Amino acid sequence: MNIRLIELFPLLYPLPKPYGDANGLKKHRSCLLFRLTTELGLTGWGECVDWLPTIVKGFEDRIIPYLLGKSVADRQQLLRTVSQWHPRAAAGLSMAFSEIVAQHARISITDLWGGRWRHRIPVYASFQSYSEESDWMNSSLRLVEQRLMQGFSKAKVKIGGKTIREDQGHISALQSQFSQVLELALDANQSYDAAAAGNWRALLQRWDNLMWLEELLPMHRQEQYRQIKSWLPLPCSGGENLSAPEFIPLLGKGTIDILQPDPMHQTSIQEYVQLLFTARQFGQRVSPHTFDGSLSRLYALFAQACLPPWSKMTGEEIEPVEWDAMENPLTQLFPVPIQQGEVVLPTGAGLGTAPDMERIRSLLWDGHTY
Ligand code: MG
């Protein structure tokens, strides 16, 4: 299983209309896809997100020369080395290695991880609610409505980027139109302090369709999370930027009810899967953050398929996976069927689905600095 070839596919999509969250507006979407080929002709895809000029140079000058000729059988050691240079590159490489091993054994990724509990995984439409438009609230409402018409029944929208009054106007309008047909999560991207969070108390107690409240405060303020939890009538979630070791002190403490690790922010996909199973040992739910990549989202779906249910309740057996609901052609690079808000997982060897090469070629970055 020696690596013969590594091809890079840096992809960039400038957004015609920027959109964003409390961290600001995004002007483009991008990712680096790469394909490893072994001497026997087996292939595996990897993905990572970083500024393309530096990540491409890092691969070309250091990572590719190091990996060529090495055996995928030694993947743990290879990942250890690469993770010291660039953890996100290692996360992507671990996906490619997993696919090659699964292809070699002619089994699916989920077979590799112990088998599936389920073949369909619920997803929620994830929105970036803010834009440059003066009527951003109405644009947000119409976009949510469109996704509802496409079969989604769960969604996440942003707060924390405007004044509390404006954000509450936005969420109240959403709720008055869609609360009967929509389960909703609110994401503040760590914008608030405990007092600002308290300004939402009366509204939150009024609604019964809220799934969770995401990253109200900076994640390290666990004492303030504890204060908020004393009055909050719904689950708290967070952790999209945390590594597996950073989750460990949060497990079983009751401040964060739903962990939201991102497969691209761990040093390997194996570490991500181990974290999910460890969370279950502590009685914690996990709803992954997967906003930035089509391939890593597919791996998160596979992991959710292999995760034991958190509950015996019928209809509540697994937590949903994030589904980028904004304009973003990169989200369709590894196509999977989605029906009524659920992904039907492919069953073939490896990923069980082929990347859309035509779309990949159409999105190739031309090398300019952006
Ligand atoms: Mg978030």
Coordinates of C-alpha atoms and ligand atoms in Angstrom, one line a residue:
M1 CA 0.0 0.0 0.0
N2 CA 2.8 2.4 -0.8
I3 CA 1.8 5.9 -1.9
R4 CA 2.6 6.6 -5.5
L5 CA 0.9 9.9 -6.2
I6 CA -0.7 12.8 -4.4
E7 CA -2.8 15.2 -6.5
L8 CA -4.0 18.6 -5.1
F9 CA -7.4 20.2 -6.0
P10 CA -7.5 23.6 -4.3
L11 CA -11.0 25.0 -4.8
L12 CA -12.3 28.5 -4.4
Y13 CA -15.8 29.9 -4.9
P14 CA -16.2 33.7 -4.6
L15 CA -19.6 34.5 -3.2
P16 CA -21.8 36.8 -5.4
K17 CA -23.5 38.0 -2.2
P18 CA -21.4 37.7 1.1
Y19 CA -23.1 36.1 4.0
G20 CA -22.1 35.5 7.6
D21 CA -22.4 35.1 11.3
A22 CA -21.3 37.0 14.4
N23 CA -17.7 36.6 13.3
G24 CA -18.3 38.6 10.1
L25 CA -19.2 38.1 6.5
K26 CA -17.7 35.4 4.3
K27 CA -16.7 36.6 0.8
H28 CA -15.7 33.2 -0.5
R29 CA -15.9 29.5 0.3
S30 CA -12.8 27.3 -0.3
C31 CA -11.2 23.9 0.5
L32 CA -8.3 21.8 -0.5
L33 CA -9.2 18.4 -1.7
F34 CA -6.4 15.9 -2.4
R35 CA -6.3 12.4 -3.8
L36 CA -3.8 9.7 -2.8
T37 CA -3.1 6.8 -5.2
T38 CA -1.2 3.7 -4.1
E39 CA 1.1 1.6 -6.3
L40 CA -1.8 -0.9 -6.6
G41 CA -4.0 1.9 -7.9
L42 CA -6.2 2.3 -4.8
T43 CA -7.3 5.9 -4.2
G44 CA -8.4 7.9 -1.2
W45 CA -9.7 11.4 -0.9
G46 CA -8.8 13.9 1.8
E47 CA -9.9 17.4 2.6
C48 CA -8.8 20.3 4.7
V49 CA -9.7 24.0 5.0
D50 CA -7.1 26.8 5.3
W51 CA -5.9 29.7 3.3
L52 CA -5.0 28.1 0.0
P53 CA -1.7 29.9 -0.7
T54 CA -0.1 28.5 2.4
I55 CA -1.7 25.1 2.6
V56 CA -0.9 24.3 -1.0
K57 CA 2.7 25.3 -0.5
G58 CA 2.8 23.2 2.7
F59 CA 1.7 20.2 0.8
E60 CA 3.9 20.8 -2.2
D61 CA 7.1 21.5 -0.3
R62 CA 6.8 19.3 2.7
I63 CA 3.9 16.9 3.1
I64 CA 3.9 15.3 -0.4
P65 CA 7.7 14.7 -0.5
Y66 CA 7.5 13.2 3.0
L67 CA 4.6 10.8 2.1
L68 CA 5.6 9.6 -1.4
G69 CA 6.8 6.0 -1.2
K70 CA 5.6 5.5 2.4
S71 CA 3.1 2.7 3.2
V72 CA -0.5 3.4 4.2
A73 CA -0.1 0.5 6.7
D74 CA 2.1 2.9 8.7
R75 CA -0.6 5.6 8.8
Q76 CA -0.6 6.2 12.6
Q77 CA 3.1 7.2 12.5
L78 CA 2.7 9.2 9.3
L79 CA -0.2 11.1 10.8
R80 CA 1.7 11.8 14.0
T81 CA 4.5 13.5 12.0
V82 CA 2.2 15.5 9.7
S83 CA 0.0 16.6 12.6
Q84 CA 3.1 18.3 14.1
W85 CA 3.4 20.4 11.0
H86 CA -0.3 21.0 10.2
P87 CA -3.1 19.3 12.2
R88 CA -5.8 20.0 9.7
A89 CA -3.7 18.4 6.9
A90 CA -3.3 15.3 9.1
A91 CA -7.1 15.2 9.6
G92 CA -7.6 15.2 5.9
L93 CA -4.9 12.6 5.3
S94 CA -6.5 10.3 7.8
M95 CA -9.7 10.3 5.7
A96 CA -7.7 9.4 2.6
F97 CA -5.9 6.6 4.5
S98 CA -9.2 5.2 5.8
E99 CA -10.7 5.1 2.4
I100 CA -7.7 3.3 0.9
V101 CA -7.8 0.7 3.8
A102 CA -11.5 0.2 3.3
Q103 CA -11.1 -0.1 -0.5
H104 CA -8.3 -2.6 0.0
A105 CA -10.6 -4.7 2.2
R106 CA -13.6 -4.0 -0.1
I107 CA -15.7 -2.8 2.8
S108 CA -17.3 0.5 3.6
I109 CA -15.9 3.1 6.0
T110 CA -18.7 2.2 8.4
D111 CA -17.7 -1.5 8.2
L112 CA -14.2 -0.4 9.1
W113 CA -15.6 1.3 12.2
G114 CA -17.6 -1.6 13.6
G115 CA -20.8 -1.4 11.5
R116 CA -23.9 0.7 11.4
W117 CA -26.8 1.2 13.7
R118 CA -28.8 3.0 11.0
H119 CA -28.7 3.9 7.3
R120 CA -30.4 7.2 7.3
I121 CA -29.1 10.2 9.3
P122 CA -31.2 13.3 10.0
V123 CA -29.6 16.6 9.0
Y124 CA -30.4 20.2 9.9
A125 CA -30.3 23.2 7.5
S126 CA -27.5 25.5 8.8
F127 CA -27.8 29.2 7.9
Q128 CA -25.5 32.2 7.9
S129 CA -28.2 34.7 8.8
Y130 CA -26.5 38.0 8.1
S131 CA -25.8 39.8 4.9
E132 CA -25.0 43.2 3.5
E133 CA -28.6 43.8 2.6
S134 CA -30.5 46.3 4.7
D135 CA -33.4 43.9 4.7
W136 CA -31.3 41.0 5.9
M137 CA -34.0 39.7 8.2
N138 CA -36.5 39.2 5.4
S139 CA -33.8 37.5 3.2
S140 CA -33.1 35.1 6.1
L141 CA -36.8 34.3 6.5
R142 CA -37.3 33.6 2.8
L143 CA -34.2 31.4 2.7
V144 CA -35.5 29.3 5.7
E145 CA -38.8 29.1 3.9
Q146 CA -37.2 27.7 0.8
R147 CA -35.3 25.0 2.7
L148 CA -38.5 24.0 4.5
M149 CA -40.1 23.6 1.1
Q150 CA -37.2 21.3 0.1
G151 CA -38.1 19.0 3.0
F152 CA -35.9 20.2 5.9
S153 CA -37.7 20.3 9.3
K154 CA -34.7 21.3 11.4
A155 CA -32.6 24.5 11.1
K156 CA -29.9 26.6 12.8
V157 CA -29.8 30.3 12.5
K158 CA -27.4 32.9 13.9
I159 CA -27.6 35.4 16.7
G160 CA -24.9 37.5 18.4
G161 CA -23.9 39.5 15.3
K162 CA -26.5 42.3 15.6
T163 CA -28.0 44.1 18.6
I164 CA -30.0 41.9 20.9
R165 CA -33.1 43.8 19.9
E166 CA -32.5 43.2 16.2
D167 CA -31.7 39.5 16.7
Q168 CA -34.7 39.0 18.9
G169 CA -36.9 40.6 16.2
H170 CA -35.4 38.2 13.6
I171 CA -35.9 35.1 15.7
S172 CA -39.4 36.2 16.8
A173 CA -40.4 36.7 13.2
L174 CA -39.0 33.3 12.3
Q175 CA -40.9 31.7 15.1
S176 CA -44.2 33.4 14.4
Q177 CA -44.0 32.1 10.8
F178 CA -42.5 28.6 11.1
S179 CA -42.5 27.4 14.8
Q180 CA -45.3 24.8 14.0
V181 CA -43.2 23.1 11.3
L182 CA -39.6 23.8 12.3
E183 CA -37.2 22.6 15.1
L184 CA -34.8 25.5 15.6
A185 CA -31.3 25.9 17.0
L186 CA -29.7 29.4 17.8
D187 CA -26.0 29.9 17.4
A188 CA -24.3 33.0 19.0
N189 CA -20.7 32.1 18.0
Q190 CA -19.4 32.9 21.5
S191 CA -20.7 36.5 21.3
Y192 CA -22.3 37.1 24.7
D193 CA -21.5 37.4 28.4
A194 CA -23.8 35.9 31.0
A195 CA -25.9 39.2 31.3
A196 CA -26.5 39.4 27.6
A197 CA -27.6 35.7 27.6
G198 CA -30.0 36.6 30.3
N199 CA -31.8 39.0 28.0
W200 CA -33.0 36.0 26.1
R201 CA -34.5 34.3 29.1
A202 CA -38.2 35.3 28.7
L203 CA -38.3 34.6 25.0
L204 CA -36.6 31.2 25.3
Q205 CA -39.1 30.1 28.0
R206 CA -41.9 30.9 25.6
W207 CA -40.8 28.6 22.7
D208 CA -41.0 24.8 22.8
N209 CA -39.5 24.0 19.4
L210 CA -35.9 25.0 20.2
M211 CA -33.3 22.2 19.8
W212 CA -30.3 23.9 21.5
L213 CA -28.5 27.1 22.2
E214 CA -25.0 27.1 20.7
E215 CA -21.9 28.8 22.0
L216 CA -23.6 31.6 23.8
L217 CA -20.3 32.4 25.6
P218 CA -16.6 31.8 24.9
M219 CA -16.1 28.1 25.5
H220 CA -13.5 28.5 28.3
R221 CA -16.1 30.4 30.5
Q222 CA -17.4 27.2 32.0
E223 CA -18.4 28.9 35.3
Q224 CA -20.7 31.3 33.4
Y225 CA -22.1 28.4 31.4
R226 CA -23.0 26.8 34.8
Q227 CA -24.9 30.0 35.8
I228 CA -26.8 30.1 32.6
K229 CA -27.7 26.4 32.8
S230 CA -29.4 27.1 36.1
W231 CA -32.2 28.9 34.3
L232 CA -31.9 27.8 30.6
P233 CA -35.0 25.7 29.5
L234 CA -33.1 23.9 26.7
P235 CA -29.8 22.2 26.0
C236 CA -26.5 24.1 25.6
S237 CA -24.1 23.1 22.8
G238 CA -20.7 23.9 21.6
G239 CA -17.1 23.0 20.8
E240 CA -16.7 23.3 17.0
N241 CA -13.2 24.7 17.4
L242 CA -12.0 22.3 20.1
S243 CA -9.6 19.4 19.7
A244 CA -10.4 16.1 21.3
P245 CA -8.2 16.7 24.4
E246 CA -9.9 20.0 24.9
F247 CA -13.3 18.2 25.1
I248 CA -12.1 15.9 27.9
P249 CA -12.5 18.4 30.8
L250 CA -16.1 19.2 29.6
L251 CA -17.3 15.6 29.6
G252 CA -19.8 14.7 32.3
K253 CA -19.8 18.2 33.8
G254 CA -23.3 19.1 32.7
T255 CA -22.4 22.6 31.3
I256 CA -22.4 21.5 27.7
D257 CA -25.2 19.1 26.9
I258 CA -24.4 18.5 23.2
L259 CA -20.8 18.3 22.0
Q260 CA -20.2 19.7 18.5
P261 CA -16.7 18.5 17.4
D262 CA -15.7 19.1 13.8
P263 CA -13.9 16.2 12.1
M264 CA -11.6 18.6 10.4
H265 CA -10.4 20.0 13.7
Q266 CA -9.2 16.7 15.2
T267 CA -5.8 15.3 14.2
S268 CA -7.5 12.3 12.6
I269 CA -10.9 10.9 11.8
Q270 CA -10.1 8.0 14.1
E271 CA -9.6 10.5 16.9
Y272 CA -13.0 12.1 16.0
V273 CA -14.8 8.7 16.2
Q274 CA -13.1 7.8 19.5
L275 CA -14.3 11.1 20.9
L276 CA -17.9 10.4 19.9
F277 CA -17.8 7.0 21.6
T278 CA -16.1 8.5 24.7
A279 CA -18.9 11.1 24.9
R280 CA -21.4 8.3 25.0
Q281 CA -19.6 6.8 28.0
F282 CA -20.2 10.1 29.8
G283 CA -23.9 10.2 28.7
Q284 CA -23.4 13.1 26.3
R285 CA -25.0 13.8 23.0
V286 CA -23.0 14.7 19.9
S287 CA -24.2 16.8 17.0
P288 CA -21.2 17.4 14.7
H289 CA -20.1 20.8 13.3
T290 CA -19.6 20.2 9.6
F291 CA -20.1 23.5 7.8
D292 CA -16.8 23.7 5.9
G293 CA -16.5 20.6 3.8
S294 CA -18.4 18.0 1.8
L295 CA -16.0 15.1 2.4
S296 CA -15.6 15.7 6.2
R297 CA -19.4 16.0 6.4
L298 CA -19.7 12.6 4.8
Y299 CA -17.3 11.2 7.4
A300 CA -19.4 12.8 10.1
L301 CA -22.5 11.1 8.7
F302 CA -20.6 7.8 8.7
A303 CA -19.6 8.3 12.3
Q304 CA -23.1 9.1 13.3
A305 CA -24.3 5.9 11.6
C306 CA -21.9 3.9 13.8
L307 CA -22.6 5.7 17.1
P308 CA -24.9 3.9 19.6
P309 CA -28.2 5.7 20.2
W310 CA -28.2 8.1 23.2
S311 CA -31.8 7.2 24.0
K312 CA -34.2 4.2 23.8
M313 CA -37.0 6.6 22.7
T314 CA -38.4 5.8 19.3
G315 CA -37.8 8.7 16.9
E316 CA -35.0 10.2 19.1
E317 CA -32.3 7.7 18.5
I318 CA -29.5 9.9 16.9
E319 CA -28.5 13.5 16.8
P320 CA -28.6 15.4 13.5
V321 CA -25.6 16.4 11.4
E322 CA -25.1 20.0 10.2
W323 CA -26.0 20.6 6.5
D324 CA -24.8 23.8 4.9
A325 CA -27.9 25.4 3.6
M326 CA -26.3 28.5 2.0
E327 CA -25.2 29.1 -1.6
N328 CA -22.1 27.0 -1.8
P329 CA -21.3 24.6 -4.7
L330 CA -18.5 23.0 -2.6
T331 CA -21.2 21.4 -0.5
Q332 CA -22.1 19.0 -3.4
L333 CA -18.7 17.7 -4.2
F334 CA -19.4 14.3 -2.7
P335 CA -23.1 13.8 -3.6
V336 CA -25.4 11.8 -1.3
P337 CA -29.2 11.6 -1.6
I338 CA -31.1 13.6 0.9
Q339 CA -34.8 12.9 1.4
Q340 CA -37.1 14.8 3.8
G341 CA -34.3 16.1 5.9
E342 CA -32.4 12.8 6.1
V343 CA -29.3 11.6 4.2
V344 CA -29.5 8.1 2.9
L345 CA -26.0 6.8 3.4
P346 CA -24.2 5.0 0.6
T347 CA -23.3 1.4 1.2
G348 CA -20.5 0.6 -1.3
A349 CA -16.8 -0.1 -0.6
G350 CA -14.9 2.9 0.7
L351 CA -17.0 6.1 0.6
G352 CA -19.6 4.4 -1.6
T353 CA -19.9 7.5 -3.6
A354 CA -17.7 9.2 -6.3
P355 CA -16.7 12.8 -6.2
D356 CA -18.3 15.1 -8.8
M357 CA -15.1 15.6 -10.9
E358 CA -16.8 18.0 -13.3
R359 CA -17.8 20.3 -10.4
I360 CA -14.3 20.0 -8.9
R361 CA -12.6 21.0 -12.1
S362 CA -15.0 24.0 -12.5
L363 CA -14.1 25.3 -9.0
L364 CA -10.3 25.0 -9.3
W365 CA -8.4 27.9 -7.7
D366 CA -6.4 29.8 -10.3
G367 CA -3.5 30.6 -7.9
H368 CA -4.2 34.3 -7.3
T369 CA -4.0 35.7 -3.8
Y370 CA -7.4 36.5 -2.4
Ligands
MG1 MG -21.5 27.2 15.6

